[in-house]
PDB file of C-alpha atoms and ligand atoms in Angstrom:
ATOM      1  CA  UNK A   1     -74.596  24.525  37.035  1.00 76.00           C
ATOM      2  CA  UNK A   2     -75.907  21.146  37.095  1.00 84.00           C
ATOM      3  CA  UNK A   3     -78.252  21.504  33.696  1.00 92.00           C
ATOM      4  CA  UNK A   4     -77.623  23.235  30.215  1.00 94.00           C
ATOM      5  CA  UNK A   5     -80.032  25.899  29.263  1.00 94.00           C
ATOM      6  CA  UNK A   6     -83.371  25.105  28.163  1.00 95.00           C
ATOM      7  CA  UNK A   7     -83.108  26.465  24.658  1.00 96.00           C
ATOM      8  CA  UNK A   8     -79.876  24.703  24.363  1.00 96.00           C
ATOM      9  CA  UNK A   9     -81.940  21.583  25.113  1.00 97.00           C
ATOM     10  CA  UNK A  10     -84.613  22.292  22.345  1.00 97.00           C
ATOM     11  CA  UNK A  11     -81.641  23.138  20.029  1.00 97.00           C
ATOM     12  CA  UNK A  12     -79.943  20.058  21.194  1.00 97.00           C
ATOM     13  CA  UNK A  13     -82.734  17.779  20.308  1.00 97.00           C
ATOM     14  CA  UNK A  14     -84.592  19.630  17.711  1.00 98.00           C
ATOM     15  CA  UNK A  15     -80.965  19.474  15.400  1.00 98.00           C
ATOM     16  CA  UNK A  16     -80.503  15.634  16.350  1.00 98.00           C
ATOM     17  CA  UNK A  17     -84.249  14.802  14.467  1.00 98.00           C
ATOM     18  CA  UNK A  18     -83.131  16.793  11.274  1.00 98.00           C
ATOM     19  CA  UNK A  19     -79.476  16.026  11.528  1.00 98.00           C
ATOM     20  CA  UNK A  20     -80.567  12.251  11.494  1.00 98.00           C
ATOM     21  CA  UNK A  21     -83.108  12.507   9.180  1.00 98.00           C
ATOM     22  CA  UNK A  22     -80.841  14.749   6.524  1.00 98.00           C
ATOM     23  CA  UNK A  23     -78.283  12.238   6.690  1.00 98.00           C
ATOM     24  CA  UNK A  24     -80.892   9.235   6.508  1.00 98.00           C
ATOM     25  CA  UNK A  25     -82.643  10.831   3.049  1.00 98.00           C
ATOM     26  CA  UNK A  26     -79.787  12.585   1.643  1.00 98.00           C
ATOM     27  CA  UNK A  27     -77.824   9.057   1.660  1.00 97.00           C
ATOM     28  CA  UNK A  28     -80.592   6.462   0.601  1.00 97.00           C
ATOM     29  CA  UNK A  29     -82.904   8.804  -1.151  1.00 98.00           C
ATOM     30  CA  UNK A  30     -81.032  12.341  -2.577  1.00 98.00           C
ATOM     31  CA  UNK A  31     -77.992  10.549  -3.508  1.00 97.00           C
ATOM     32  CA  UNK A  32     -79.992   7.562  -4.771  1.00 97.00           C
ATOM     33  CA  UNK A  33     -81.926   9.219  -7.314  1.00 98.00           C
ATOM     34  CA  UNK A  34     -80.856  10.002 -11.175  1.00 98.00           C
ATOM     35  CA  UNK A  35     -80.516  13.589 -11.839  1.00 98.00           C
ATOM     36  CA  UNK A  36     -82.592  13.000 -14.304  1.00 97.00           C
ATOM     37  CA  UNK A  37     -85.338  11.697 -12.693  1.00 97.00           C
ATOM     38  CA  UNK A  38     -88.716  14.116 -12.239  1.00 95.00           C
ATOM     39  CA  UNK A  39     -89.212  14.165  -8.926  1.00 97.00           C
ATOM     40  CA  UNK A  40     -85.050  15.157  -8.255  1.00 98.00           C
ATOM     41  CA  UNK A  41     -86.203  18.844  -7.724  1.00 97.00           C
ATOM     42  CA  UNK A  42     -88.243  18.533  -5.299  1.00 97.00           C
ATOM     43  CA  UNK A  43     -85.594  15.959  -3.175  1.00 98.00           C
ATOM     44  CA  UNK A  44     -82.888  18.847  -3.851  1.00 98.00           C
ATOM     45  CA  UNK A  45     -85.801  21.528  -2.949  1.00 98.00           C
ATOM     46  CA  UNK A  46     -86.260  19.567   0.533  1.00 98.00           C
ATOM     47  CA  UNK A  47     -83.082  18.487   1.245  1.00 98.00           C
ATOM     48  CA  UNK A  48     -81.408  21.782   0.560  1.00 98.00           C
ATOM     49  CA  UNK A  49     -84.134  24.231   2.702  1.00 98.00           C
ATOM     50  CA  UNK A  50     -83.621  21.338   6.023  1.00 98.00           C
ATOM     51  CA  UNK A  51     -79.829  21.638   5.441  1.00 98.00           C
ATOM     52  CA  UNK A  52     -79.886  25.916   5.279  1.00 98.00           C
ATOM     53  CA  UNK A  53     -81.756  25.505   8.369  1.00 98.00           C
ATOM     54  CA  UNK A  54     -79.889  23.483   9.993  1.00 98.00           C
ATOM     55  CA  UNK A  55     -76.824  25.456   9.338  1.00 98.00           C
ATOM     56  CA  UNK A  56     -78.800  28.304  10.466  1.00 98.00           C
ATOM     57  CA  UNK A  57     -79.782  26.787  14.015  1.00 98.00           C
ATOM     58  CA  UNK A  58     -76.373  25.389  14.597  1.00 97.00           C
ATOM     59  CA  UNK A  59     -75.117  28.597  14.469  1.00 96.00           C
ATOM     60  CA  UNK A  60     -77.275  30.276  16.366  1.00 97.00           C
ATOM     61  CA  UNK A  61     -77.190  27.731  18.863  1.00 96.00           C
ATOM     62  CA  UNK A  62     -73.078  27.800  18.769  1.00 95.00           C
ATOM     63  CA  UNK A  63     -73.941  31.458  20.093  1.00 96.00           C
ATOM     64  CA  UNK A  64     -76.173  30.913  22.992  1.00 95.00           C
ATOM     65  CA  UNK A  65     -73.729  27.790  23.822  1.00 93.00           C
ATOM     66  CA  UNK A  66     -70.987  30.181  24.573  1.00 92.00           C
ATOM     67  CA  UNK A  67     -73.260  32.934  26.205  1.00 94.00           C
ATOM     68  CA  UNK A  68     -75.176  31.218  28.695  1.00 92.00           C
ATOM     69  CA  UNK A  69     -73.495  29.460  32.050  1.00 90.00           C
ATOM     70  CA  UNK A  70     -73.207  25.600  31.377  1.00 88.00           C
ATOM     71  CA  UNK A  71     -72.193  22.685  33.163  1.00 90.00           C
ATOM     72  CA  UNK A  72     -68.601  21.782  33.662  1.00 86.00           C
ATOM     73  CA  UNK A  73     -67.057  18.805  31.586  1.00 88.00           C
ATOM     74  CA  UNK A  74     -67.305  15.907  32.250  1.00 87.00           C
ATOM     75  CA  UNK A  75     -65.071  14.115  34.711  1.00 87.00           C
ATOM     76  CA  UNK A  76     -64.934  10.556  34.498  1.00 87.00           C
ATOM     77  CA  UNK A  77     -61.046  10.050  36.376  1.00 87.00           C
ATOM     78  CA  UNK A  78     -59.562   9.422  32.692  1.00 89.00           C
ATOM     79  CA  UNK A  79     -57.613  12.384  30.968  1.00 94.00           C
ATOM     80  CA  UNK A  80     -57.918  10.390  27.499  1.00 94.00           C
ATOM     81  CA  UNK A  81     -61.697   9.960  27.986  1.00 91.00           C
ATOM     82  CA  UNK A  82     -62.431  13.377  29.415  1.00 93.00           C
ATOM     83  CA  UNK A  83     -60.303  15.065  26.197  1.00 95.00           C
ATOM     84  CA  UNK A  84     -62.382  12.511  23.967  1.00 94.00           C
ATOM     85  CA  UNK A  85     -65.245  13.721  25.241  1.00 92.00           C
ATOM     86  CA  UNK A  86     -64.532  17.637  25.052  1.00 93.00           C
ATOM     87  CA  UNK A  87     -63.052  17.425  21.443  1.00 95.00           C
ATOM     88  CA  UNK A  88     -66.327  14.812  19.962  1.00 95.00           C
ATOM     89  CA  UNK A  89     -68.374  17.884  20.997  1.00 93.00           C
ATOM     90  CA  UNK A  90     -66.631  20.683  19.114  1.00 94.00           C
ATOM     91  CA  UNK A  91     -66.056  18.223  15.910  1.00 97.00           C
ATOM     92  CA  UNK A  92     -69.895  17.783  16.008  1.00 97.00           C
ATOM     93  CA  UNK A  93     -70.143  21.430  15.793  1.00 96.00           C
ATOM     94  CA  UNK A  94     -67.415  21.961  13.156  1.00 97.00           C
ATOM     95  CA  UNK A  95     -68.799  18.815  10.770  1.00 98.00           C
ATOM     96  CA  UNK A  96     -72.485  19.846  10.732  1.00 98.00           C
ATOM     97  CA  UNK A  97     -70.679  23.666   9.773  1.00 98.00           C
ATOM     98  CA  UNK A  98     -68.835  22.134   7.405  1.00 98.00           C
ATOM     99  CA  UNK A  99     -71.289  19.796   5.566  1.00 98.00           C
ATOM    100  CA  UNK A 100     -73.531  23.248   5.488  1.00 98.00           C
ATOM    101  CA  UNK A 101     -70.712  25.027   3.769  1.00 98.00           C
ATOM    102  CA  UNK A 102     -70.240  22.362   0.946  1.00 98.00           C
ATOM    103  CA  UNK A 103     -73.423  21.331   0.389  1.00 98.00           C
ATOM    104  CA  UNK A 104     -74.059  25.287  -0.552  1.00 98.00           C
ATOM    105  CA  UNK A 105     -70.531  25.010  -2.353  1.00 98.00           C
ATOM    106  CA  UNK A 106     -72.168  22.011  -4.233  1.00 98.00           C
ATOM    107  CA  UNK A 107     -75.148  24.152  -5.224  1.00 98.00           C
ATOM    108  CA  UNK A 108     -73.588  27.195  -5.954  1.00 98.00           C
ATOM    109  CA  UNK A 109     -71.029  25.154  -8.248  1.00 98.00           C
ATOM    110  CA  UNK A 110     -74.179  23.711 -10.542  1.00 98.00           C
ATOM    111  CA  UNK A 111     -76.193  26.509 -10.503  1.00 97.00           C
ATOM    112  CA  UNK A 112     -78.893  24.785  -7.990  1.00 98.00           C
ATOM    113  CA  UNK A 113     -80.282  28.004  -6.192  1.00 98.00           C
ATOM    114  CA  UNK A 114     -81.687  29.322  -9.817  1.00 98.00           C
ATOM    115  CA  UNK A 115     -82.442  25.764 -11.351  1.00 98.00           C
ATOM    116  CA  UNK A 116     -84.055  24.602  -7.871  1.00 97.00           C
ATOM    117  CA  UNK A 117     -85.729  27.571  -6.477  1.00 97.00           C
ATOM    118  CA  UNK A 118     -85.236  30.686  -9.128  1.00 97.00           C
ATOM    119  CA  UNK A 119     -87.389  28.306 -11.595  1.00 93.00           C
ATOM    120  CA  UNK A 120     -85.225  28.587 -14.548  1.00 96.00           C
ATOM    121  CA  UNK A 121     -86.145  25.413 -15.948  1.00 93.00           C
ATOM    122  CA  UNK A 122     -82.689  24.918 -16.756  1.00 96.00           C
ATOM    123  CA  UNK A 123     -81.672  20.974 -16.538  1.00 95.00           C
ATOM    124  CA  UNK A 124     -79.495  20.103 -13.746  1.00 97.00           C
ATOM    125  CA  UNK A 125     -75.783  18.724 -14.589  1.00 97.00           C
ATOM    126  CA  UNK A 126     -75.821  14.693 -15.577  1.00 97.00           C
ATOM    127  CA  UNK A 127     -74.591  14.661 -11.612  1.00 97.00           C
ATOM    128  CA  UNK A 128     -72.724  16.355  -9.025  1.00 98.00           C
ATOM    129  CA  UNK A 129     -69.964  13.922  -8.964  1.00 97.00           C
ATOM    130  CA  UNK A 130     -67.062  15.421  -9.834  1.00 97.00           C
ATOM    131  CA  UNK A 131     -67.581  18.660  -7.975  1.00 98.00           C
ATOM    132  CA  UNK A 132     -64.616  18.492  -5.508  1.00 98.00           C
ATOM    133  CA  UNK A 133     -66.933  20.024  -2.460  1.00 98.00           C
ATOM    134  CA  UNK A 134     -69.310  16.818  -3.306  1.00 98.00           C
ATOM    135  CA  UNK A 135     -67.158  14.357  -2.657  1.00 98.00           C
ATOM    136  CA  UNK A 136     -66.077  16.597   0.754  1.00 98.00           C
ATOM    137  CA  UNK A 137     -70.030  16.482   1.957  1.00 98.00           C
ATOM    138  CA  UNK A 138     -69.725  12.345   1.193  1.00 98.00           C
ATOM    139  CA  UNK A 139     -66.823  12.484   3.724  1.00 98.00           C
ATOM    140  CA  UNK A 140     -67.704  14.584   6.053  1.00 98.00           C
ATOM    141  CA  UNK A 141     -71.530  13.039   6.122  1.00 98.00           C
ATOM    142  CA  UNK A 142     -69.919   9.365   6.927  1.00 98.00           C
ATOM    143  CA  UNK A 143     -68.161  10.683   9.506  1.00 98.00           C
ATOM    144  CA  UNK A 144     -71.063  12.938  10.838  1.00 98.00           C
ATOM    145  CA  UNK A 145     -72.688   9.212  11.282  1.00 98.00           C
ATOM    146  CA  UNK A 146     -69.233   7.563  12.931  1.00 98.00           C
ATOM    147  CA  UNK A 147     -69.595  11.051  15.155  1.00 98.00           C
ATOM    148  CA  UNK A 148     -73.385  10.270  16.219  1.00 98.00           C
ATOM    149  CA  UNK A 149     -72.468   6.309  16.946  1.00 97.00           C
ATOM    150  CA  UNK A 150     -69.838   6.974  18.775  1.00 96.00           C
ATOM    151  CA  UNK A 151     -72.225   9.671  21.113  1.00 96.00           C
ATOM    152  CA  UNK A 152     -74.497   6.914  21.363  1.00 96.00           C
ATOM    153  CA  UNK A 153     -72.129   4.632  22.842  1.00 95.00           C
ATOM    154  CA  UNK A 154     -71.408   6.798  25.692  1.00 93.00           C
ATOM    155  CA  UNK A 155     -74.717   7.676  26.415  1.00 93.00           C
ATOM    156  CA  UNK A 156     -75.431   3.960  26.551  1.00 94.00           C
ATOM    157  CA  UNK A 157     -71.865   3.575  28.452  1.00 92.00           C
ATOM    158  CA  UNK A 158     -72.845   6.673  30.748  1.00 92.00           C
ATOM    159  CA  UNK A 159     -76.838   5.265  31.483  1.00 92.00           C
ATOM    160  CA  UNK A 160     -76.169   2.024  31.661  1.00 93.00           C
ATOM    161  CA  UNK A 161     -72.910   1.029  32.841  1.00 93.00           C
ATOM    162  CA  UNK A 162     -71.562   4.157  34.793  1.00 91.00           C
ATOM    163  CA  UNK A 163     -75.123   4.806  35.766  1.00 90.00           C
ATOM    164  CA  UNK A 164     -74.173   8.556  36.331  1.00 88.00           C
ATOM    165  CA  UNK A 165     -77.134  10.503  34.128  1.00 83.00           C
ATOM    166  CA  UNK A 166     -74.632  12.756  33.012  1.00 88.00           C
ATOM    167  CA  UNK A 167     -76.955  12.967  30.051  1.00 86.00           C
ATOM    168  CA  UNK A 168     -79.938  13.985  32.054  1.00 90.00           C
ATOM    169  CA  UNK A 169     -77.737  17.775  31.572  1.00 93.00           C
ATOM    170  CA  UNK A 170     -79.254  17.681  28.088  1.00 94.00           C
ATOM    171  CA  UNK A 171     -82.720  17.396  29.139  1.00 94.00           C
ATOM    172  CA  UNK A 172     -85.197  19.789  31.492  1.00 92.00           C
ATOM    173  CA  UNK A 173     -85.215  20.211  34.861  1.00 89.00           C
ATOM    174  CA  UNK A 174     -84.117  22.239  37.564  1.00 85.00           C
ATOM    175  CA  UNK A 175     -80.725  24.007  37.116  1.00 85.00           C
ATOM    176  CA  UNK A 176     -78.720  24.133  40.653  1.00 77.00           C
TER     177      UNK A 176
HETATM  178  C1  HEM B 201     -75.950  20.326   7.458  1.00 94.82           C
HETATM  179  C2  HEM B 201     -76.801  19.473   7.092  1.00 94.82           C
HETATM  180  C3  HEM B 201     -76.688  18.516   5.924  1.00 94.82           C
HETATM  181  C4  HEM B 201     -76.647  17.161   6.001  1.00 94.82           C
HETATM  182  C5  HEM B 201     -76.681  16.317   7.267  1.00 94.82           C
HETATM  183  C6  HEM B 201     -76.547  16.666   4.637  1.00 94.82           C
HETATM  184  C7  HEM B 201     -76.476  15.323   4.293  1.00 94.82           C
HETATM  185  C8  HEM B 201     -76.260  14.845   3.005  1.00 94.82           C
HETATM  186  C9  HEM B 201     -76.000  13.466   2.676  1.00 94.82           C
HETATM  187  C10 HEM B 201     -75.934  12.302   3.656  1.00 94.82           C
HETATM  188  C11 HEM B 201     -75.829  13.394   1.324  1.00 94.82           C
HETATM  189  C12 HEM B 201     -75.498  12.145   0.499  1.00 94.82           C
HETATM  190  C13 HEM B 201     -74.008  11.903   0.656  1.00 94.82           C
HETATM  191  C14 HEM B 201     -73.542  10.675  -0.074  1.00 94.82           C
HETATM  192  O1  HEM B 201     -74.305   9.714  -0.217  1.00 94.82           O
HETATM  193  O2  HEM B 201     -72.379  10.686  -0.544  1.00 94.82           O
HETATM  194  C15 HEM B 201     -76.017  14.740   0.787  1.00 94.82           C
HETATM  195  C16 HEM B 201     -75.955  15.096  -0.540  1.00 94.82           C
HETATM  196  C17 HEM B 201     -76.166  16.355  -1.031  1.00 94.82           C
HETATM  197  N1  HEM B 201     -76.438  17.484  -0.289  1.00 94.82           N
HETATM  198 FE1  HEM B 201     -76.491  17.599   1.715  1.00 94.82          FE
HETATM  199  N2  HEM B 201     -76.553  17.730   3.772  1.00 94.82           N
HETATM  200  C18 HEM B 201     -76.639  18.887   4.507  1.00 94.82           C
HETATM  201  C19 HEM B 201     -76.685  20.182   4.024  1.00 94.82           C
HETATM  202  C20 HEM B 201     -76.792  20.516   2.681  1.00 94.82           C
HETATM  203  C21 HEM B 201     -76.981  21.866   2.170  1.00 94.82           C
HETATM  204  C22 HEM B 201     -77.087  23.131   3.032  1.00 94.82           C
HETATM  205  C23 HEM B 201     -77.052  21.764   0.809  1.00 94.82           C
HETATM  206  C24 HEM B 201     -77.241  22.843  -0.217  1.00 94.82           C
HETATM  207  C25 HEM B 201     -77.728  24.064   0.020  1.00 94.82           C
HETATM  208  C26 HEM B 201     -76.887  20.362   0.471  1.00 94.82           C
HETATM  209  C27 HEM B 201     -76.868  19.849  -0.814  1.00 94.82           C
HETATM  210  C28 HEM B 201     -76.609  18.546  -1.160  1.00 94.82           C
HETATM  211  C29 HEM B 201     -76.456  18.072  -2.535  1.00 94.82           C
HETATM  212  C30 HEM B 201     -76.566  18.925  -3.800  1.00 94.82           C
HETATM  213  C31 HEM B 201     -76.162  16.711  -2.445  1.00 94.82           C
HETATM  214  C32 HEM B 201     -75.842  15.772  -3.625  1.00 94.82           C
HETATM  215  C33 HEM B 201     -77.019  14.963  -4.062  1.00 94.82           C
HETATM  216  C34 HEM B 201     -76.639  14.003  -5.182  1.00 94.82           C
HETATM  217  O3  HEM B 201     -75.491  13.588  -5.289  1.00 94.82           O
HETATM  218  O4  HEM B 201     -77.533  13.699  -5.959  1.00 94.82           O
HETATM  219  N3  HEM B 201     -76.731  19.633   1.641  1.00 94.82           N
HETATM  220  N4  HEM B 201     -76.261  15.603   1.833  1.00 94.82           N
END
């Protein structure tokens, strides 16, 4: 099996776009603005419904990874590198899990599904701060980001400098 399954392929490239762009806004704009502020709501509202949805998708797609025939890892004559390679992929999938789970652990803990989407028109806590699963999705989002630099390297390192287009397996084509 020379490809991975076209759906796997949307999946794979439909979750990079939001992944990037829920780590871009919830870092420099969520996290940025005052509770207080007006227009809070509707950054929680957005960044909240992307981040379900995400969770959603990289479930579902954890479940057509494992039933559908996919090509074999990598081999690039280096045990350390080949390992590297294995684990970065199932620590992608466990991170984006786990930055799911606390962000609803976050809204659960201040009461954001009712003040966000239930309309209660309660105020929101003076900040999330010290809400132990907030300071986990802080972690776990910088090294989501150390994660997706480090996947970028070896596609460069792959492309450019091996030249092997082991990354054209992520992208359509024939499967042989
Ligand atoms: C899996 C995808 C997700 C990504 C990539 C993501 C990313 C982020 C990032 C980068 C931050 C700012 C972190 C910081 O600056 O310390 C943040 C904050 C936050 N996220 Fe998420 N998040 C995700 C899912 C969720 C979900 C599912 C929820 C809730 C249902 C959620 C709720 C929150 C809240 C409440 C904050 C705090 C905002 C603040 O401090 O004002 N996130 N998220």
């Amino acid at each position: 099996m020379s490809r991975y399954h076209p759906i796997l392929v949307v999946f794979h490239w439909l979750l990079a776009i939001m992944i990037i762009i829920g780590l871009v806004m919830g870092g420099s704009v969520l996290s940025e603005t005052p509770n207080s502020a007006p227009e809070k709501l509707f950054f929680l509202k957005m960044h909240m419904s992307a981040g379900m949805i995400i969770l959603i998708l990289m479930v579902v797609r954890l479940v057509i990874r494992f039933s559908t025939k996919k090509p074999p890892h990598a081999d690039i004559g280096n045990t350390l590198l080949n390992k590297l390679g294995v684990t970065t992929h199932y620590l992608f999938y466990l991170i984006i899990i786990l930055m799911g789970v606390s962000g609803i652990a976050i809204a659960n803990l201040a009461g954001l599904p009712d003040i966000v989407f239930g309309g209660s028109g309660a105020a929101l806590p003076a900040t999330f701060d010290e809400l132990p699963p907030r300071t986990a999705h802080g972690v776990l989002s910088i090294i989501l980001k150390l994660l997706i630099a480090g996947h970028i390297a070896a596609f460069i390192y792959h492309q450019f400098i091996r030249k092997d287009s082991l990354f054209s397996r992520m992208w359509f084509g024939k499967r042989t």
